[in-house]
Structures are given as C-alpha cells and as structure tokens.
Short mmCIF file of C-alpha atoms (C1' of nucleotides) in Angstrom, two decimals:
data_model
loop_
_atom_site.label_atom_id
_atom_site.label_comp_id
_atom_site.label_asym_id
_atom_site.label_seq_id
_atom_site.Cartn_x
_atom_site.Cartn_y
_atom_site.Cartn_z
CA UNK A 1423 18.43 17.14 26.42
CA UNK A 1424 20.85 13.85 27.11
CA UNK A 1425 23.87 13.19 24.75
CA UNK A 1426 23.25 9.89 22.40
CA UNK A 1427 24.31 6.59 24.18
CA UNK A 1428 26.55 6.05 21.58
CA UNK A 1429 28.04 2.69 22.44
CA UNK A 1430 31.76 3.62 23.28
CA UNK A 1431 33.83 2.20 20.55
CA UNK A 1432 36.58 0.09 22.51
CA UNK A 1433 39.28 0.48 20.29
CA UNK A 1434 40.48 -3.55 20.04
CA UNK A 1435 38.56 -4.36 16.91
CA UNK A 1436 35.54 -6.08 18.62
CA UNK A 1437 32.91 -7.94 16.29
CA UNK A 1438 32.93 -4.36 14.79
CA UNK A 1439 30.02 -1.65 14.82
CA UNK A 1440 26.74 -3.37 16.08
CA UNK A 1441 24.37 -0.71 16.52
CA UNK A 1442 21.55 -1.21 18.97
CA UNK A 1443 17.81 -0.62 17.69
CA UNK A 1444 17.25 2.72 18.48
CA UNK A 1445 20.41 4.03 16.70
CA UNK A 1446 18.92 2.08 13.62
CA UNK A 1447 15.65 3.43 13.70
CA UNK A 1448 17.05 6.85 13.85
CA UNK A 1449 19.31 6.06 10.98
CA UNK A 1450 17.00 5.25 9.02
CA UNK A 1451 14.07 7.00 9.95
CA UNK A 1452 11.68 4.53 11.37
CA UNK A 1453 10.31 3.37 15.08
CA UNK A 1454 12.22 0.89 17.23
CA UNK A 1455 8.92 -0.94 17.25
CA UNK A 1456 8.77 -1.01 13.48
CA UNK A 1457 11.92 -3.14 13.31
CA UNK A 1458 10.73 -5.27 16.03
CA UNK A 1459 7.41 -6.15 14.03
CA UNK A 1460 9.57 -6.46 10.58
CA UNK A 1461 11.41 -9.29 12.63
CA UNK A 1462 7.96 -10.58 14.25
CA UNK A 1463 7.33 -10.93 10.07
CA UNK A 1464 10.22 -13.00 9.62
CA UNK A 1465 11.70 -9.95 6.87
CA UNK A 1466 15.17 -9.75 9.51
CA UNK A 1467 16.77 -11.24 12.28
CA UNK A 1468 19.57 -9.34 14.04
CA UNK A 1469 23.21 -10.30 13.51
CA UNK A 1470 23.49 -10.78 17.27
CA UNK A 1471 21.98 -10.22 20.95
CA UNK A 1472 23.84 -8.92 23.99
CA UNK A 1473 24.65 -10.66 26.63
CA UNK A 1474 21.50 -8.93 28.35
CA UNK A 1475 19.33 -9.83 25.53
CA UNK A 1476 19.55 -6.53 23.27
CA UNK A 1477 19.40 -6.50 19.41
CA UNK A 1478 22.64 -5.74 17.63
CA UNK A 1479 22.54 -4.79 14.05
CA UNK A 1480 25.25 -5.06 11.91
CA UNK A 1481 25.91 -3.14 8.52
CA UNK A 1482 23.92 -5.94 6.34
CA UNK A 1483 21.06 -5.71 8.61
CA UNK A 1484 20.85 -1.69 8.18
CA UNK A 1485 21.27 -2.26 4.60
CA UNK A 1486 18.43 -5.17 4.37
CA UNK A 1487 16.41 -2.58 6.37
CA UNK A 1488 16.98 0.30 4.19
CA UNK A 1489 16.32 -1.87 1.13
CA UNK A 1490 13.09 -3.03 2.69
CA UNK A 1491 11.96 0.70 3.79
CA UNK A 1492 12.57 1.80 -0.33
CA UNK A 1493 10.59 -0.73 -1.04
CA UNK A 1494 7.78 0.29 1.13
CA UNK A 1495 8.29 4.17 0.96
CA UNK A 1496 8.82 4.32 -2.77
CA UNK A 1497 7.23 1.57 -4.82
CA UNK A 1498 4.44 1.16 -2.13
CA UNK A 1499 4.80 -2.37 -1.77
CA UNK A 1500 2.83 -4.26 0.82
CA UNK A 1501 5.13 -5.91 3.57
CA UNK A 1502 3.70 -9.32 2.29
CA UNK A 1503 5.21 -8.37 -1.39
CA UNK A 1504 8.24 -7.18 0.37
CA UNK A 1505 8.56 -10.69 2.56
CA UNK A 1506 7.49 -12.84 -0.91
CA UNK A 1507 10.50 -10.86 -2.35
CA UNK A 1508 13.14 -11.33 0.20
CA UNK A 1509 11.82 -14.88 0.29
CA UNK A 1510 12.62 -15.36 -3.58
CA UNK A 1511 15.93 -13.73 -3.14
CA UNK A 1512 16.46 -16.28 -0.44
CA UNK A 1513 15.10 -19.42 -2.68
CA UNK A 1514 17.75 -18.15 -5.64
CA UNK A 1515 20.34 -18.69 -3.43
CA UNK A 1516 19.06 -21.89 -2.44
CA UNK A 1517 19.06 -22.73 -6.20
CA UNK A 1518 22.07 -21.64 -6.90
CA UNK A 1519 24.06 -23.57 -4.26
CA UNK A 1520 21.38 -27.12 -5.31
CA UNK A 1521 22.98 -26.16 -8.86
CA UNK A 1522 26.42 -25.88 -8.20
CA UNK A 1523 25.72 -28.82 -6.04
CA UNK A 1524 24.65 -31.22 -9.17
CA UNK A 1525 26.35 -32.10 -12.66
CA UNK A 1526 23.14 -33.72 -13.77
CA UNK A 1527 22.34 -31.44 -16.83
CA UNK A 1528 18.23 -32.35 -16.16
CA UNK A 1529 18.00 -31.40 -12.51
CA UNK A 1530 20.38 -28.50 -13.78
CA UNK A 1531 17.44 -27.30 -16.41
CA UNK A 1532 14.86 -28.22 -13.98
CA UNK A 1533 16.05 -25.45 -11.74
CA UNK A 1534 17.03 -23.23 -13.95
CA UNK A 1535 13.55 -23.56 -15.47
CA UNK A 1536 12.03 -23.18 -11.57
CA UNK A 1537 14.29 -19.83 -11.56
CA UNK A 1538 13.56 -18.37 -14.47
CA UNK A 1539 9.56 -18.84 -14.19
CA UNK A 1540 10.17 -16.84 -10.59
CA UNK A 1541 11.70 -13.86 -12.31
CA UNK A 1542 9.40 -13.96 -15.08
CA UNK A 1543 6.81 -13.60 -12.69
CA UNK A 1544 8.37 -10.68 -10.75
CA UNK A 1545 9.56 -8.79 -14.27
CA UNK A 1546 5.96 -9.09 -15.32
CA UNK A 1547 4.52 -7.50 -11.87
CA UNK A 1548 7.10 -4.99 -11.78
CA UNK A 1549 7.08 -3.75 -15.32
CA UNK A 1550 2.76 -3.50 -14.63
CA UNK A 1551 3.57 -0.85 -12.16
CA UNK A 1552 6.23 0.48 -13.74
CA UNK A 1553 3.89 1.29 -16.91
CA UNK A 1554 1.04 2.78 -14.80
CA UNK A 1555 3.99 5.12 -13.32
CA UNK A 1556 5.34 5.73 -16.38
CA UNK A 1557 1.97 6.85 -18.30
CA UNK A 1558 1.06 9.19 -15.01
CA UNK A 1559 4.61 10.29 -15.22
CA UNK A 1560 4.43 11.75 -18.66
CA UNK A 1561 0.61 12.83 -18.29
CA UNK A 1562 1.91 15.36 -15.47
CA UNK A 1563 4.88 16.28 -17.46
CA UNK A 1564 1.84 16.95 -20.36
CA UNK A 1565 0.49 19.77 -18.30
CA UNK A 1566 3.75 20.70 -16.55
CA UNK A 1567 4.24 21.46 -20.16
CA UNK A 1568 0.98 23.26 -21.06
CA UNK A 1569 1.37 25.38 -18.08
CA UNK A 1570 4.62 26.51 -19.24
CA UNK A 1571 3.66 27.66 -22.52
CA UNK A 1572 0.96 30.10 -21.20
CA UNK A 1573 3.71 31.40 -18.88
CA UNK A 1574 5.67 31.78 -21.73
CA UNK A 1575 2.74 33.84 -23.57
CA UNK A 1576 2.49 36.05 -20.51
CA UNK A 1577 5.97 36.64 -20.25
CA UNK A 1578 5.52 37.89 -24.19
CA UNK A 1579 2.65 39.78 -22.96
CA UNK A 1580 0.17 38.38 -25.63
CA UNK A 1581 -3.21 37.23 -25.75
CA UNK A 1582 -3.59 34.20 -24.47
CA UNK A 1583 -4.00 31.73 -27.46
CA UNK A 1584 -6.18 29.33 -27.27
CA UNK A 1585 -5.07 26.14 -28.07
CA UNK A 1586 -5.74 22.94 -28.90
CA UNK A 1587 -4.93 19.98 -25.60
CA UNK A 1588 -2.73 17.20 -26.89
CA UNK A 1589 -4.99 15.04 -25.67
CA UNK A 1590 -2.68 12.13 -24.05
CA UNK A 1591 -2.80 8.41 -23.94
CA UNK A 1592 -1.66 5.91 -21.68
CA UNK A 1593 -3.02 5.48 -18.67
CA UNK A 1594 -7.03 7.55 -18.25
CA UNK A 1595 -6.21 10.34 -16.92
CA UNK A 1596 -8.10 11.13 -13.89
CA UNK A 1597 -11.91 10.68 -15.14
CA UNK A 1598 -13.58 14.00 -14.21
CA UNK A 1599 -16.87 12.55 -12.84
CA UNK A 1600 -18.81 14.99 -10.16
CA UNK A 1601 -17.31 13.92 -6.77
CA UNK A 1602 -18.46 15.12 -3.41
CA UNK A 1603 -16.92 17.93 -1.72
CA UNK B 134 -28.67 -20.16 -10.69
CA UNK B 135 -30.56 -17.08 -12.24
CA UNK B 136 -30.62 -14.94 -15.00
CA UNK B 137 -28.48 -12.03 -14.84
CA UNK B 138 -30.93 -9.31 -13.95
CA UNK B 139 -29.91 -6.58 -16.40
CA UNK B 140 -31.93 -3.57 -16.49
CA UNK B 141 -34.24 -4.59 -19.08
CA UNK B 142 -32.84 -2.34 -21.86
CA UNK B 143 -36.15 -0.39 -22.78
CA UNK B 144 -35.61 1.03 -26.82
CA UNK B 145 -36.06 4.59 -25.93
CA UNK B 146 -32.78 6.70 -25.45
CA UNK B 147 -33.26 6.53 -21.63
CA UNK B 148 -30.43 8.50 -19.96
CA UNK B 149 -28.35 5.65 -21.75
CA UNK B 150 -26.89 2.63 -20.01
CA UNK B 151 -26.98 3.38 -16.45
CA UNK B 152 -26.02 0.68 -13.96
CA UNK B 153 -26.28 -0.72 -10.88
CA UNK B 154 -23.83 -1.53 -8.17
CA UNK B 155 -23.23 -5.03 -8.45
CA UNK B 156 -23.37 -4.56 -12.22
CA UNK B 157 -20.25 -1.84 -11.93
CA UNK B 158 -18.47 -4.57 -9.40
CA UNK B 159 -18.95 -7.45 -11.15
CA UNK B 160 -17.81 -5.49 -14.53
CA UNK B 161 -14.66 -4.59 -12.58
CA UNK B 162 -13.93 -7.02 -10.63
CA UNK B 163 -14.79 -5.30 -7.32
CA UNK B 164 -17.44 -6.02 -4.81
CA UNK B 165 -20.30 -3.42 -3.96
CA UNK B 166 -19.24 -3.05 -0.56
CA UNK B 167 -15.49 -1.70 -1.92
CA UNK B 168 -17.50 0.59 -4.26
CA UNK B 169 -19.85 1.80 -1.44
CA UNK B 170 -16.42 2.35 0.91
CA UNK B 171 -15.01 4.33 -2.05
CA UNK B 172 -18.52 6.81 -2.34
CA UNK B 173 -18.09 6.90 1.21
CA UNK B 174 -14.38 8.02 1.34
CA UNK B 175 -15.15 10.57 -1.17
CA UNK B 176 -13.99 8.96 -4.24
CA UNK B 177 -16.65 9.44 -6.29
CA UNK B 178 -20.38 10.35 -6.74
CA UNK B 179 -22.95 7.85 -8.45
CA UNK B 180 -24.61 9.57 -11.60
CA UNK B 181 -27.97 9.02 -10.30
CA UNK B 182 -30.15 7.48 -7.81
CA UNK B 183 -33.40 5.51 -8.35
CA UNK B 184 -36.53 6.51 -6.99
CA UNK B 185 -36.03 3.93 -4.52
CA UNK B 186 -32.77 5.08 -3.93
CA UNK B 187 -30.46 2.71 -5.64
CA UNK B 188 -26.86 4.11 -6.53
CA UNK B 189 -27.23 4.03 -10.68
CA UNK B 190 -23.51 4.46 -12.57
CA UNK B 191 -23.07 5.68 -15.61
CA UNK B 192 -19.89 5.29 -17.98
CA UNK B 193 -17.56 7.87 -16.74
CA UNK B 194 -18.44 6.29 -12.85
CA UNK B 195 -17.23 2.94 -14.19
CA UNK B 196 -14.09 4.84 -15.96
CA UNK B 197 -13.25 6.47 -12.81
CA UNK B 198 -13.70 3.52 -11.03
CA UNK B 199 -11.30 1.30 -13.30
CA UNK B 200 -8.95 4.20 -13.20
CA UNK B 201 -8.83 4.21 -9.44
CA UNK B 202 -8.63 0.37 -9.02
CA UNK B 203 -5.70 0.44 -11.52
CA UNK B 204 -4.06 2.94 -9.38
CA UNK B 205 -4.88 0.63 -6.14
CA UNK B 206 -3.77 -2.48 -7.72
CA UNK B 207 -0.93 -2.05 -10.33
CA UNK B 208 0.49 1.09 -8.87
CA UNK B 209 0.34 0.65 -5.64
CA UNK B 210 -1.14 3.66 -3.98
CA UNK B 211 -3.11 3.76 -1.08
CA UNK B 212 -6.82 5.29 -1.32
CA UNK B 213 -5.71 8.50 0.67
CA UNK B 214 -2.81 8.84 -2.33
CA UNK B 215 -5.48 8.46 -5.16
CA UNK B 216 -7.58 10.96 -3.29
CA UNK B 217 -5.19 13.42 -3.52
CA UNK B 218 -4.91 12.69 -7.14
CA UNK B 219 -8.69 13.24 -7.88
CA UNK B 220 -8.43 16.05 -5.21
CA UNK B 221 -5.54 17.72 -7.00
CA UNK B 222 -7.31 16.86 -10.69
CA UNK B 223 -9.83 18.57 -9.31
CA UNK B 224 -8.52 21.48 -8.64
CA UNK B 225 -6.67 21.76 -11.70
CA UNK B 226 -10.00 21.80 -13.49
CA UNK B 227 -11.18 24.90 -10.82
CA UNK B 228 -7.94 26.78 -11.53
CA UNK B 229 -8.35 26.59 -15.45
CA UNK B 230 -11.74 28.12 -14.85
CA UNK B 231 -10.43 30.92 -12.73
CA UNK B 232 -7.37 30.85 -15.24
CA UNK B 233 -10.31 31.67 -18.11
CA UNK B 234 -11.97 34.39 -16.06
CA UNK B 235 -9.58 36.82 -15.66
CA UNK B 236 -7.40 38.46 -17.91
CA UNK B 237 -5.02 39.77 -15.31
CA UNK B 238 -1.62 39.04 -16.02
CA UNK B 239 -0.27 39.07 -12.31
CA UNK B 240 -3.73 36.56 -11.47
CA UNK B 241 -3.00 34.78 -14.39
CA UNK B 242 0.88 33.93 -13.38
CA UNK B 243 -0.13 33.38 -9.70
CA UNK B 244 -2.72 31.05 -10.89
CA UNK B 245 -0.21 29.06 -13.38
CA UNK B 246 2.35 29.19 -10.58
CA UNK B 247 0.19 27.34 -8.31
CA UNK B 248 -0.37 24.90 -10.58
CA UNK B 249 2.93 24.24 -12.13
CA UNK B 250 4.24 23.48 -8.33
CA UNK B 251 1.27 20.95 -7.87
CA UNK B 252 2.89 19.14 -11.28
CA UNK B 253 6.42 19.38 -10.36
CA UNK B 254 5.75 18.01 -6.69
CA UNK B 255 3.47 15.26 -8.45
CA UNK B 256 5.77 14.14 -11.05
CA UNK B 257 8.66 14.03 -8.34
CA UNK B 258 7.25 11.79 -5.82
CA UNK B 259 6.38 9.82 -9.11
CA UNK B 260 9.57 9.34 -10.19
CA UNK B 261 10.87 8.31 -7.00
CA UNK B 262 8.83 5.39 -7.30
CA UNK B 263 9.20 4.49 -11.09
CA UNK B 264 12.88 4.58 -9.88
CA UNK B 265 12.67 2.28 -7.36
CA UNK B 266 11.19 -0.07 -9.73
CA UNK B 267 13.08 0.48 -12.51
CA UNK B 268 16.11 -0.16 -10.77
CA UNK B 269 14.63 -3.67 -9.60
CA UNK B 270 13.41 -4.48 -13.05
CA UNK B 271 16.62 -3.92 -14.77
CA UNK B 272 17.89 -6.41 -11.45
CA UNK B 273 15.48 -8.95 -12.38
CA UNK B 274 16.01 -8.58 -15.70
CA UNK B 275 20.16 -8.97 -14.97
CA UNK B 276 19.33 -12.22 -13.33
CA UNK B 277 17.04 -13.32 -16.46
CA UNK B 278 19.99 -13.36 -18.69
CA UNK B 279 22.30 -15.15 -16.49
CA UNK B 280 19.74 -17.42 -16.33
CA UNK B 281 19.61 -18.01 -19.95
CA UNK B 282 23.14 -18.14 -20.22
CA UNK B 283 22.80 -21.09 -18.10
CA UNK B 284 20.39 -22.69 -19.83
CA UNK B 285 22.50 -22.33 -23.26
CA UNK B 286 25.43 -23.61 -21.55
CA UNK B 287 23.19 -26.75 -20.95
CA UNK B 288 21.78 -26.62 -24.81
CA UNK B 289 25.50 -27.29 -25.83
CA UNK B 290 26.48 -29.91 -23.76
CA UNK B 291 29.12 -27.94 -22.54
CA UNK B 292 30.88 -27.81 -18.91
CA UNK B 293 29.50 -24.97 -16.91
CA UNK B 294 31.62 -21.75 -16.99
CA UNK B 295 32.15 -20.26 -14.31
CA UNK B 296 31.85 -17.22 -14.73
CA UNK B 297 31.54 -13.37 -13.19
CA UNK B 298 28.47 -11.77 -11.95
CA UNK B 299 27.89 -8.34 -13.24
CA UNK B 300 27.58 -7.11 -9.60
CA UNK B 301 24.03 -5.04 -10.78
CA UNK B 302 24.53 -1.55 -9.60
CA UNK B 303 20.79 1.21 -8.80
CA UNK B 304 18.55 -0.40 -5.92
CA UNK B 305 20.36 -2.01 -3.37
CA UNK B 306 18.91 -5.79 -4.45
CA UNK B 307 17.73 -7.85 -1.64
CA UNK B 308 20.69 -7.76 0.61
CA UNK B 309 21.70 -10.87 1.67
CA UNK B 310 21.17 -11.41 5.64
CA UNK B 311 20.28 -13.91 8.14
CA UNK B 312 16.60 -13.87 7.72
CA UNK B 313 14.73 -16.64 9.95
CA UNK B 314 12.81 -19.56 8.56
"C1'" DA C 199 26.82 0.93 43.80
"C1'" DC C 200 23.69 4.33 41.58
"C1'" DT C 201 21.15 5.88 38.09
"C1'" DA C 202 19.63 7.77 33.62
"C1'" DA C 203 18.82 6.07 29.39
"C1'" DC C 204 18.45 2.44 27.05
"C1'" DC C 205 16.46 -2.25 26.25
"C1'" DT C 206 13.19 -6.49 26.79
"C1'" DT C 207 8.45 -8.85 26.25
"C1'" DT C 208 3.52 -8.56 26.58
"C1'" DA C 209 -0.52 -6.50 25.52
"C1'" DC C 210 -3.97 -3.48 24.30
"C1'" DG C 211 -5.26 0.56 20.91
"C1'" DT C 212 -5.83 2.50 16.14
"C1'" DA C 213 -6.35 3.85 11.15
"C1'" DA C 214 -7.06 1.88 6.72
"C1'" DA C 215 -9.58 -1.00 3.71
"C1'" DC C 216 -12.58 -3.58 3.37
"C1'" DG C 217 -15.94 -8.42 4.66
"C1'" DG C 218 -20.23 -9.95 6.14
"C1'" DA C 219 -24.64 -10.20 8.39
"C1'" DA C 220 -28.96 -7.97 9.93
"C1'" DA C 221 -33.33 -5.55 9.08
"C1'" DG C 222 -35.85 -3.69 5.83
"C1'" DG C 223 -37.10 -1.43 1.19
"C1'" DT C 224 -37.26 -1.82 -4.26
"C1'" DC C 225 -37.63 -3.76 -9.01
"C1'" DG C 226 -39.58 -6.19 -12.52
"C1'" DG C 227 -41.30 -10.53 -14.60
"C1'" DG C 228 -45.25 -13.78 -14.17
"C1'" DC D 491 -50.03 -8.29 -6.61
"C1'" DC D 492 -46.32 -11.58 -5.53
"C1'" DC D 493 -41.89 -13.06 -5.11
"C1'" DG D 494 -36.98 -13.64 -5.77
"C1'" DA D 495 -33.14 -11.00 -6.60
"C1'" DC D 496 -31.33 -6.93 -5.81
"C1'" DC D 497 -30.75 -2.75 -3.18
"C1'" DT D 498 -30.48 0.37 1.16
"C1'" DT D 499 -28.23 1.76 5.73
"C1'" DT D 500 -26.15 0.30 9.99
"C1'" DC D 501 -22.89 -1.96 12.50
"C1'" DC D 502 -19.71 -5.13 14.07
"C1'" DG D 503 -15.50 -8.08 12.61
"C1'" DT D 504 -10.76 -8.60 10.39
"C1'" DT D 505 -6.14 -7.84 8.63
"C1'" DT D 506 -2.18 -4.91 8.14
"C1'" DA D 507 1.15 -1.99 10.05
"C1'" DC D 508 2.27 -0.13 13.28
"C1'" DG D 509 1.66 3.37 18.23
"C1'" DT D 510 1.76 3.33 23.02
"C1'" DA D 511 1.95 2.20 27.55
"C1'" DA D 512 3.21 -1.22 31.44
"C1'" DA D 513 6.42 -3.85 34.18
"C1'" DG D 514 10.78 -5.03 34.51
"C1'" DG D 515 15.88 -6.01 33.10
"C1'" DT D 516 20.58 -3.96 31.00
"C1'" DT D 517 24.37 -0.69 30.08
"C1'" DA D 518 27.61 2.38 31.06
"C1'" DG D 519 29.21 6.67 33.10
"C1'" DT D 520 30.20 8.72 37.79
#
DNA sequence: ACTAACCTTTACGTAAACGGAAAGGTCGGG
DNA sequence: CCCGACCTTTCCGTTTACGTAAAGGTTAGT
C-alpha cells in the first residue's frame, strides 16, 4: 500500500537510530498503544521526544521492551511481577552504587544482607514455576514416549501389547474428573 | 464464632466424604465464588448435587481443583491455557478409547499421529517457558554468589576486590534503561 | 505550501477473572 | 418446627491489559 516512513538516516552521525513507536511495535510484535500503557505503568520511558513531541526509542529501550514481552509471552508473568522485577533490578543498582559509596563494613553487610534476601525471594518464586514446568514437561514427554512405542509396534506389524503405564510423579497429572462438554 | 459445620459424618459408607463448596475453598485456599467461576467456565463438574441443589465435591473435584490452582498460581497460566490442558487431557483419554476399538493399522497410526502432534506442540510451548525461567534463575542465582563473595570479603576483614562481573549470558536480564520513578 | 502517514492525548469499550451484595431456598441441631 | 449458617442464582462492580476511535498536531517528500 504506502512504503514504511522509515526515518531517512542523515548520514552525520546524529544521536544515532531512534526509532519512533510504530517501527518498535512492529519490531517486536506488539501495538503502539501497548508501549504507551507499559510507559503509563512506569516499566519504560523513551530515550527521547521530538521536537514535536514524538517518542524516540533507542536500542536499550527495544531491548528493555523485548525483555519485558519474554517475560510476559513466555513465563506468563503478570505486568505487576514484570514492574516488581524491573523495580528490583533498579534497587540493585541503587545498592550497588550506596555500597561502593561506603567503607563501613556494617552498612556494607547490611546491604548486602537487604540484597541477598531480594534474590532469595525471586530464586524461590522462580524455581516454584520452574518445577511445575518441569514436572508437566516430562509428564508430556511420558506419553510423547508411550505413543511412540505403539508406533513402533505397528511399524513391526505386531499385536499391540498391552502394557503396563509408568505411572509418573511430579506434578498430578491432569485429574480426570467428568467435566462438562 | 461457630462451629465448623461439617457434614455430620454419619458411620455408614455414604458415597464417602463428599463436600461442600466452602469446605473445597476453604481446604484450598480459594473462595466459592472462584470455584463457581471455574464450573462455570467449564473447568470442572461437581460429583453430585444435593436434593436441594447444593454443588457436593468429592476427592478427585478437590484434586482437580488443586491441580488447576497450582497451574494458575505457580505456573502461571491463564484459565483459557489450563482449559486447553483439561480439554486436550481429555481428548487424549477419547483417542485411547478409539485407539482400543479398532484394530486397523492405518486408524491406529492416524489416531497415534494425532496425538503425538498434540504432545510435541504441548511440550514445546512448555519449554519455551521453562526456558525463560531457567535462564533468569541461573541470573539470579549468578547474582547470589557475587553476593556471597561479598559478604566473605567482609567475613575476612579484607579490602573489597574489585573484581569482574561474569557478564551472565541466556535471557537478556533486566536491561538497564531510564525507567521513571 | 501541501499532504499522506505518522504521531499526540483523552476517553470510552472489552475480555478475563473474579468480588460482593441481593433475594430466596436448604440443612441440621435443639 | 425453628433458626443460624450455609447454599442457590442473578447481577452489577472492579482490575488488568489492552483495543479503538476522536480531535488535533508533526514529519517529510514533492
């Protein structure tokens, strides 16, 4: 229909490649809107404006966006988990310049202590999801198995043996209660 | 303020332990309402109904239940995913029945077919996520030790070392931007 | 200077996942 | 048979995570 509006690259190395919104939303695969309401949360602001008031994005912005998109695609996280994250990342760094900031060995273990309860707390989260994933994981790999055995018998052209389920552990596999439908 | 009112367990091998809906939530840590939304949504099916109508559970209800709030909670998934899950547990259990009632070889592979692409699409979009967080554990985990390095450092008395970060490769970890606040 | 294609803010709409109250029926101990 | 505690359905309210116009300003190519 229309070629992209690709902003001309002036060849005098301006503040180099700021992308406007849309060209980041089609990078990555989301809404000019959605970007707008991640900033409305506070998760990004953009590395600049135009003179005329338009968003520019710079490479650390797409990457922070990308990183916050994974985190919503594949692990499912809420945005509020997502924004608690970012927020942590944001507090180490805080830390770690109040710590290079001090040679006082207490405040030094007092915020090392602060840091190291944070992670513990996001290791422990994490690795609960993690497991749940994990025991699904190899439950389906179970049957993927199963199911390849009896197209291995068929391929032999035998009699189907029947055989025993290795009954798995881990995480309940599905409970087969009567549902509706 | 009251007694608990627990079906008073009469001796006789009723049906065997079957419960009511605040009973379930309260064993679960759910609320009726969230339980009703989930019979609504097609989640499940109570085991029974009084004569008066009341939604009785039995213990496979209550497994199915935990199994779906574990899948809510630690794993993340939203209640369409989870359907899906039941949905496709489902029919699993249909296609081992038709699997069982033929003795057609091309039926049989068709059938196992089938199923073996349902696994293999299931376990991929799982691992995508147990990627995603095992990349930020082992992140987490990085910053754990460096941590505790610091905090031996302090144990000894020493003078801080400065020394490298291990620059963490896998998920991009919270990218450092301007964020607000 | 014109104009298409972008952008801005503001604001209302929507699907998901429940919360909570209303109006009325049920259960079981006293 | 009475009553308090529980249940039923119905329905409206809320938060999250955006979609979708509306009304107007900006950018750049011609």
């Amino acid at each position: 229909m229309s070629h992209l509006d690709t902003p001309t690259e002036s060849p005098d190395a301006v503040p180099r490649s700021l992308l406007r919104i849309q060209e980041v939303a089609a990078a990555l695969g989301l809404t000019a809107r959605t970007i707008r309401y991640y900033e409305e949360l506070g998760l990004l602001t953009p590395a600049a404006r135009s003179s005329g008031d338009y968003r520019l994005y710079d490479d650390d912005d797409v990457e922070r966006l990308r990183f916050i998109k994974g985190l919503r695609d594949e692990a499912g996280f809420s945005l509020t988990e997502i924004s608690q994250m970012l927020e942590d990342e944001a507090a180490r760094a805080r830390n770690r310049d109040r710590f290079r900031a001090t040679s006082d060995a207490a405040e030094r273990r007092a915020i090392i202590d602060d840091a190291l309860a944070r992670v513990d707390r996001q290791v422990a989260s994490l690795r609960a999801k993690a497991d749940r994933l994990a025991a699904m994981i190899d439950d389906a790999e179970g049957r993927r198995g199963h199911l390849l055995g009896h197209l291995a018998e068929l391929d032999a052209g035998r009699e189907p043996t029947p055989h025993e389920h290795p009954r798995r552990s881990g995480a309940p596999a599905a409970p087969r209660t009567r549902s509706p439908r």
